Amino acid sequence: MAEVFLAEANCNRFEEVKLEFKLAPAKIIVVLKSESTTEPGSRFVIEELESATVLLKQYQTGGSIANGVFTPGTTSADINAVDILENETRKEALVEPQKKTGTLAHITLLGNVYKIEQAGELDLQAGKVYTLPVTLVKSNLKPSFKFSYFDWVP
């Protein structure tokens, strides 16, 4: 989904027009990290984390905008998260607002697939940035993670 802004205008005839812009998509930022463990060789180094790929699994796509109103799509697709410039351990993607459960992402690193799965419902709202720090360890294919979010200020 593109970085689309929607605007609302409330004014009276012959008066100043004030536009209030709102972002239509939500942004997801996946932050890859690896912490020290007691197991020798189980921690990833920065270069390894930078080579990872992040695939957001089965997110709604195909939404449309008509008369300033965003209507979410009804189809689903995998979405590639891309590197944030100058920080390849952070990957980002724009998604349509939606409620998401189950598998959120697959992280492929050194030939292994790490699955990020959400037990409850995640409500991805327009104009919000969702940060997903993921702690990866070579010996565990179920990494730990925790979502946080804040208003998106472009």
Coordinates of N, CA and C in Angstrom, one line a residue:
M1 N 0.8 -1.2 0.0 CA 0.0 0.0 0.0 C 0.9 1.2 0.0
A2 N 0.5 2.2 -0.7 CA 1.3 3.5 -0.8 C 1.0 4.4 0.4
E3 N 1.9 5.3 0.7 CA 1.7 6.3 1.7 C 0.7 7.3 1.3
V4 N -0.6 7.0 1.6 CA -1.7 7.8 1.1 C -2.2 8.7 2.2
F5 N -2.5 9.9 1.9 CA -3.1 10.8 2.9 C -4.6 11.1 2.5
L6 N -5.4 11.1 3.5 CA -6.8 11.5 3.3 C -7.0 12.9 4.0
A7 N -7.8 13.7 3.4 CA -8.0 15.0 4.0 C -9.5 15.3 4.2
E8 N -9.8 15.9 5.3 CA -11.2 16.4 5.6 C -11.2 17.9 5.7
A9 N -12.2 18.5 5.1 CA -12.3 20.0 5.1 C -13.7 20.3 5.7
N10 N -13.6 21.2 6.7 CA -14.9 21.7 7.3 C -14.8 23.2 7.2
C11 N -15.7 23.8 6.5 CA -15.6 25.3 6.3 C -17.0 25.8 5.9
N12 N -17.2 27.1 6.1 CA -18.3 27.8 5.6 C -18.0 28.5 4.3
R13 N -18.9 28.8 3.6 CA -18.7 29.5 2.3 C -18.0 30.8 2.6
F14 N -17.0 31.1 1.7 CA -16.2 32.3 1.8 C -15.3 32.4 3.0
E15 N -15.1 31.4 3.7 CA -14.2 31.4 4.9 C -13.0 30.5 4.6
E16 N -12.0 30.7 5.4 CA -10.7 29.9 5.3 C -11.0 28.4 5.4
V17 N -10.3 27.7 4.5 CA -10.5 26.3 4.5 C -9.3 25.6 5.2
K18 N -9.6 24.8 6.2 CA -8.6 24.1 7.0 C -8.7 22.6 6.6
L19 N -7.6 22.1 6.1 CA -7.5 20.7 5.8 C -6.9 19.9 6.9
E20 N -7.5 18.8 7.3 CA -6.9 17.9 8.3 C -6.5 16.6 7.6
F21 N -5.2 16.4 7.5 CA -4.7 15.2 6.8 C -4.5 14.1 7.7
K22 N -4.9 12.9 7.3 CA -4.7 11.6 8.0 C -4.1 10.6 7.1
L23 N -3.2 9.8 7.6 CA -2.6 8.7 6.8 C -3.6 7.6 6.7
A24 N -3.7 7.0 5.5 CA -4.6 5.9 5.3 C -4.0 4.5 5.8
P25 N -2.7 4.3 5.6 CA -2.2 3.0 6.0 C -1.7 3.0 7.4
A26 N -1.3 1.8 7.9 CA -0.5 1.6 9.1 C 0.9 1.2 8.7
K27 N 1.8 1.5 9.5 CA 3.2 1.1 9.2 C 3.7 0.1 10.3
I28 N 4.3 -1.0 9.8 CA 4.9 -2.0 10.7 C 6.4 -1.9 10.6
I29 N 7.1 -1.8 11.7 CA 8.6 -1.8 11.7 C 9.0 -3.0 12.5
V30 N 9.7 -3.9 11.9 CA 10.3 -5.1 12.6 C 11.7 -4.8 12.9
V31 N 12.1 -4.8 14.2 CA 13.4 -4.6 14.6 C 14.0 -5.9 15.1
L32 N 15.1 -6.3 14.3 CA 15.7 -7.6 14.6 C 16.9 -7.4 15.5
K33 N 16.9 -8.3 16.6 CA 18.1 -8.2 17.5 C 18.3 -9.6 18.0
S34 N 19.5 -9.8 18.6 CA 19.9 -11.0 19.2 C 20.7 -10.7 20.5
E35 N 20.2 -11.3 21.6 CA 20.8 -11.0 22.9 C 21.7 -12.1 23.3
S36 N 22.6 -11.8 24.2 CA 23.5 -12.8 24.7 C 22.8 -13.9 25.4
T37 N 23.2 -15.1 25.2 CA 22.7 -16.3 25.9 C 23.8 -17.0 26.6
T38 N 23.5 -18.0 27.4 CA 24.5 -18.8 28.0 C 25.0 -19.9 27.0
E39 N 24.3 -20.1 25.9 CA 24.7 -21.1 24.9 C 25.8 -20.5 24.0
P40 N 27.0 -21.1 23.9 CA 28.0 -20.5 23.0 C 27.5 -20.6 21.5
G41 N 27.7 -19.6 20.8 CA 27.4 -19.6 19.3 C 25.9 -19.5 19.0
S42 N 25.0 -19.2 20.0 CA 23.6 -19.1 19.7 C 23.1 -17.7 19.3
R43 N 24.0 -16.7 19.5 CA 23.7 -15.3 19.3 C 24.0 -15.0 17.8
F44 N 23.1 -14.2 17.1 CA 23.4 -13.7 15.8 C 24.2 -12.5 15.9
V45 N 25.1 -12.3 14.9 CA 25.9 -11.1 14.8 C 25.1 -10.1 13.9
I46 N 25.5 -8.8 13.9 CA 24.8 -7.8 13.2 C 24.7 -8.1 11.7
E47 N 25.8 -8.6 11.1 CA 25.9 -8.9 9.7 C 24.9 -10.0 9.3
E48 N 24.7 -11.0 10.2 CA 23.7 -12.0 10.0 C 22.3 -11.4 10.0
L49 N 22.0 -10.6 11.0 CA 20.7 -10.0 11.2 C 20.4 -9.1 9.9
E50 N 21.4 -8.4 9.4 CA 21.2 -7.6 8.2 C 20.8 -8.4 7.0
S51 N 21.2 -9.6 6.9 CA 20.9 -10.5 5.8 C 19.5 -11.1 5.8
A52 N 18.8 -10.9 6.9 CA 17.5 -11.5 7.1 C 16.4 -10.9 6.2
T53 N 15.4 -11.7 5.8 CA 14.3 -11.2 5.1 C 13.1 -11.4 6.0
V54 N 12.2 -10.4 5.9 CA 10.9 -10.4 6.7 C 9.7 -10.4 5.7
L55 N 8.9 -11.4 5.9 CA 7.7 -11.5 5.0 C 6.5 -11.4 5.9
L56 N 5.6 -10.4 5.8 CA 4.4 -10.3 6.5 C 3.4 -11.2 5.9
K57 N 2.8 -12.1 6.6 CA 2.0 -13.2 6.1 C 0.5 -12.9 6.0
Q58 N 0.0 -13.0 4.8 CA -1.4 -12.9 4.5 C -2.1 -11.7 5.2
Y59 N -1.7 -10.5 4.7 CA -2.3 -9.3 5.1 C -3.4 -8.9 4.1
Q60 N -4.4 -8.2 4.5 CA -5.4 -7.7 3.5 C -4.8 -6.7 2.6
T61 N -5.2 -6.9 1.3 CA -4.7 -6.0 0.3 C -5.9 -5.6 -0.6
G62 N -5.6 -4.7 -1.6 CA -6.6 -4.3 -2.6 C -7.6 -3.3 -2.2
G63 N -7.3 -2.6 -1.1 CA -8.3 -1.5 -0.7 C -8.4 -0.4 -1.7
S64 N -9.4 0.4 -1.5 CA -9.6 1.5 -2.4 C -10.0 2.8 -1.7
I65 N -9.9 3.9 -2.3 CA -10.3 5.2 -1.8 C -11.3 5.8 -2.7
A66 N -12.5 6.2 -2.2 CA -13.5 6.8 -3.0 C -14.2 7.9 -2.1
N67 N -14.2 9.1 -2.7 CA -14.8 10.2 -2.0 C -14.2 10.5 -0.6
G68 N -12.9 10.2 -0.5 CA -12.1 10.5 0.7 C -12.3 9.4 1.8
V69 N -12.9 8.3 1.4 CA -13.1 7.2 2.4 C -12.3 6.0 1.9
F70 N -11.6 5.4 2.8 CA -10.8 4.2 2.5 C -11.6 3.0 2.9
T71 N -11.7 2.1 1.9 CA -12.4 0.8 2.1 C -11.4 -0.3 2.0
P72 N -11.2 -1.1 3.1 CA -10.2 -2.2 3.0 C -10.5 -3.2 2.0
G73 N -9.4 -3.8 1.5 CA -9.6 -4.9 0.5 C -10.1 -6.2 1.1
T74 N -10.4 -7.1 0.2 CA -11.0 -8.4 0.7 C -10.1 -9.5 0.3
T75 N -9.0 -9.3 -0.4 CA -8.0 -10.3 -0.7 C -6.8 -10.2 0.3
S76 N -6.1 -11.3 0.3 CA -4.9 -11.4 1.2 C -3.7 -11.7 0.4
A77 N -2.5 -11.2 0.9 CA -1.2 -11.5 0.2 C -0.1 -11.3 1.2
D78 N 1.0 -12.0 0.9 CA 2.2 -11.8 1.7 C 2.9 -10.4 1.2
I79 N 3.5 -9.7 2.2 CA 4.1 -8.4 1.9 C 5.5 -8.5 2.4
N80 N 6.4 -8.1 1.5 CA 7.9 -8.0 1.8 C 8.1 -6.8 2.6
A81 N 8.8 -6.9 3.8 CA 9.2 -5.7 4.5 C 10.6 -5.3 3.9
V82 N 10.8 -4.0 3.8 CA 12.1 -3.6 3.2 C 13.0 -2.9 4.2
D83 N 14.3 -2.9 3.9 CA 15.3 -2.3 4.9 C 15.0 -0.8 5.0
I84 N 15.1 -0.3 6.2 CA 15.1 1.1 6.5 C 16.5 1.6 6.2
L85 N 16.7 2.7 5.4 CA 18.0 3.1 5.1 C 18.9 3.3 6.3
E86 N 20.1 2.9 6.1 CA 21.2 3.0 7.1 C 21.0 2.2 8.3
N87 N 20.0 1.3 8.3 CA 19.8 0.4 9.4 C 19.1 -0.9 9.0
E88 N 19.9 -1.8 8.5 CA 19.4 -3.0 7.8 C 18.8 -4.0 8.8
T89 N 18.9 -3.8 10.1 CA 18.3 -4.7 11.1 C 16.9 -4.2 11.4
R90 N 16.4 -3.2 10.7 CA 15.1 -2.7 10.9 C 14.4 -2.8 9.5
K91 N 13.3 -3.5 9.4 CA 12.5 -3.6 8.2 C 11.2 -3.0 8.3
E92 N 10.6 -2.4 7.3 CA 9.3 -1.8 7.4 C 8.4 -2.1 6.2
A93 N 7.1 -2.0 6.4 CA 6.1 -2.2 5.4 C 4.9 -1.4 5.7
L94 N 4.2 -0.9 4.7 CA 2.9 -0.3 4.9 C 1.8 -1.3 4.7
V95 N 0.8 -1.3 5.5 CA -0.3 -2.2 5.4 C -1.7 -1.5 5.5
E96 N -2.7 -2.1 5.0 CA -4.0 -1.6 5.2 C -4.5 -1.8 6.6
P97 N -5.3 -0.9 7.2 CA -5.9 -1.1 8.5 C -6.6 -2.4 8.5
Q98 N -6.5 -3.2 9.6 CA -7.1 -4.5 9.6 C -6.9 -5.1 11.0
K99 N -7.7 -6.1 11.3 CA -7.5 -6.9 12.5 C -6.8 -8.2 12.1
K100 N -5.7 -8.5 12.8 CA -4.8 -9.6 12.4 C -4.6 -10.6 13.6
T101 N -4.7 -11.8 13.3 CA -4.4 -12.9 14.3 C -3.6 -13.9 13.7
G102 N -3.0 -14.8 14.5 CA -2.2 -15.9 13.9 C -0.9 -15.5 13.5
T103 N -0.4 -16.0 12.4 CA 0.9 -15.7 11.9 C 1.0 -14.3 11.3
L104 N 1.9 -13.5 12.0 CA 2.1 -12.1 11.5 C 3.2 -12.0 10.5
A105 N 4.3 -12.8 10.7 CA 5.5 -12.7 9.9 C 6.3 -13.9 9.9
H106 N 7.1 -14.1 8.8 CA 8.1 -15.1 8.8 C 9.4 -14.4 8.6
I107 N 10.4 -14.7 9.4 CA 11.8 -14.1 9.2 C 12.7 -15.2 8.8
T108 N 13.3 -15.0 7.6 CA 14.2 -16.1 7.1 C 15.6 -15.6 7.3
L109 N 16.4 -16.4 8.1 CA 17.7 -16.0 8.5 C 18.6 -17.3 8.5
L110 N 19.7 -17.2 7.7 CA 20.6 -18.3 7.5 C 19.9 -19.7 7.2
G111 N 18.9 -19.6 6.4 CA 18.2 -20.8 5.9 C 17.1 -21.3 6.9
N112 N 16.9 -20.7 8.0 CA 15.9 -21.0 8.9 C 14.7 -20.0 8.9
V113 N 13.5 -20.5 9.1 CA 12.3 -19.6 9.1 C 11.8 -19.5 10.6
Y114 N 11.8 -18.3 11.0 CA 11.4 -18.0 12.4 C 9.9 -17.4 12.2
K115 N 9.0 -18.0 12.9 CA 7.6 -17.5 12.8 C 7.2 -16.6 13.9
I116 N 6.6 -15.5 13.6 CA 6.0 -14.6 14.6 C 4.5 -14.8 14.6
E117 N 4.0 -15.3 15.7 CA 2.6 -15.6 15.8 C 1.9 -14.9 16.9
Q118 N 0.8 -14.3 16.7 CA 0.0 -13.5 17.6 C -1.1 -14.3 18.2
A119 N -1.2 -14.5 19.5 CA -2.2 -15.3 20.1 C -3.6 -14.5 20.1
G120 N -3.6 -13.3 20.4 CA -4.8 -12.5 20.4 C -4.9 -11.7 19.1
E121 N -6.0 -10.8 19.1 CA -6.2 -10.0 17.9 C -5.4 -8.7 18.0
L122 N -4.7 -8.4 16.9 CA -4.0 -7.2 16.7 C -4.7 -6.2 15.8
D123 N -5.1 -5.1 16.3 CA -5.9 -4.1 15.6 C -5.0 -3.1 15.0
L124 N -4.7 -3.2 13.7 CA -3.8 -2.3 13.0 C -4.6 -1.1 12.5
Q125 N -4.3 0.1 13.0 CA -5.2 1.2 12.7 C -4.4 2.2 11.8
A126 N -5.2 2.9 11.0 CA -4.6 3.9 10.0 C -3.9 5.0 10.9
G127 N -2.8 5.4 10.3 CA -2.1 6.5 10.9 C -1.2 6.1 12.1
K128 N -1.1 4.8 12.4 CA -0.3 4.4 13.5 C 1.0 3.6 13.0
V129 N 2.1 3.7 13.8 CA 3.3 3.0 13.5 C 3.4 1.9 14.6
Y130 N 3.5 0.7 14.1 CA 3.6 -0.5 15.0 C 5.0 -1.0 15.0
T131 N 5.7 -1.0 16.2 CA 7.1 -1.4 16.3 C 7.1 -2.8 16.8
L132 N 7.8 -3.7 16.2 CA 7.8 -5.1 16.6 C 9.3 -5.5 16.8
P133 N 9.8 -5.3 18.0 CA 11.2 -5.8 18.3 C 11.1 -7.3 18.4
V134 N 12.0 -8.0 17.7 CA 12.0 -9.5 17.7 C 13.4 -9.9 18.1
T135 N 13.5 -10.7 19.2 CA 14.7 -11.2 19.7 C 14.9 -12.6 19.2
L136 N 16.0 -12.8 18.4 CA 16.2 -14.1 17.7 C 17.4 -14.8 18.3
V137 N 17.3 -16.1 18.5 CA 18.4 -16.9 19.0 C 18.5 -18.1 18.1
K138 N 19.7 -18.5 17.7 CA 19.8 -19.6 16.7 C 19.2 -20.9 17.2
S139 N 19.1 -21.2 18.5 CA 18.6 -22.5 18.9 C 17.1 -22.5 19.1
N140 N 16.4 -21.4 18.8 CA 14.9 -21.4 19.1 C 14.2 -20.7 17.8
L141 N 13.4 -21.5 17.2 CA 12.6 -21.0 16.0 C 11.4 -20.2 16.3
K142 N 11.1 -20.1 17.6 CA 9.9 -19.3 18.1 C 10.5 -18.1 18.9
P143 N 10.8 -17.0 18.2 CA 11.4 -15.9 18.8 C 10.5 -15.1 19.7
S144 N 11.0 -14.4 20.7 CA 10.2 -13.5 21.5 C 10.0 -12.2 20.9
F145 N 8.8 -11.6 21.1 CA 8.5 -10.3 20.5 C 7.5 -9.6 21.4
K146 N 7.3 -8.3 21.1 CA 6.3 -7.5 21.8 C 6.0 -6.3 21.0
F147 N 4.7 -6.1 20.7 CA 4.3 -5.0 19.9 C 4.1 -3.7 20.7
S148 N 4.4 -2.6 20.1 CA 4.1 -1.3 20.7 C 3.7 -0.4 19.5
Y149 N 3.0 0.7 19.8 CA 2.6 1.6 18.7 C 2.5 3.0 19.1
F150 N 2.5 3.9 18.1 CA 2.4 5.3 18.4 C 1.8 6.0 17.2
D151 N 1.4 7.3 17.3 CA 0.9 8.0 16.2 C 2.0 8.2 15.1
W152 N 1.6 8.1 13.9 CA 2.6 8.3 12.8 C 2.6 9.8 12.4
V153 N 3.7 10.4 12.6 CA 3.9 11.8 12.2 C 4.9 11.9 11.1
P154 N 4.4 12.1 9.9 CA 5.3 12.1 8.7 C 6.3 13.2 8.7

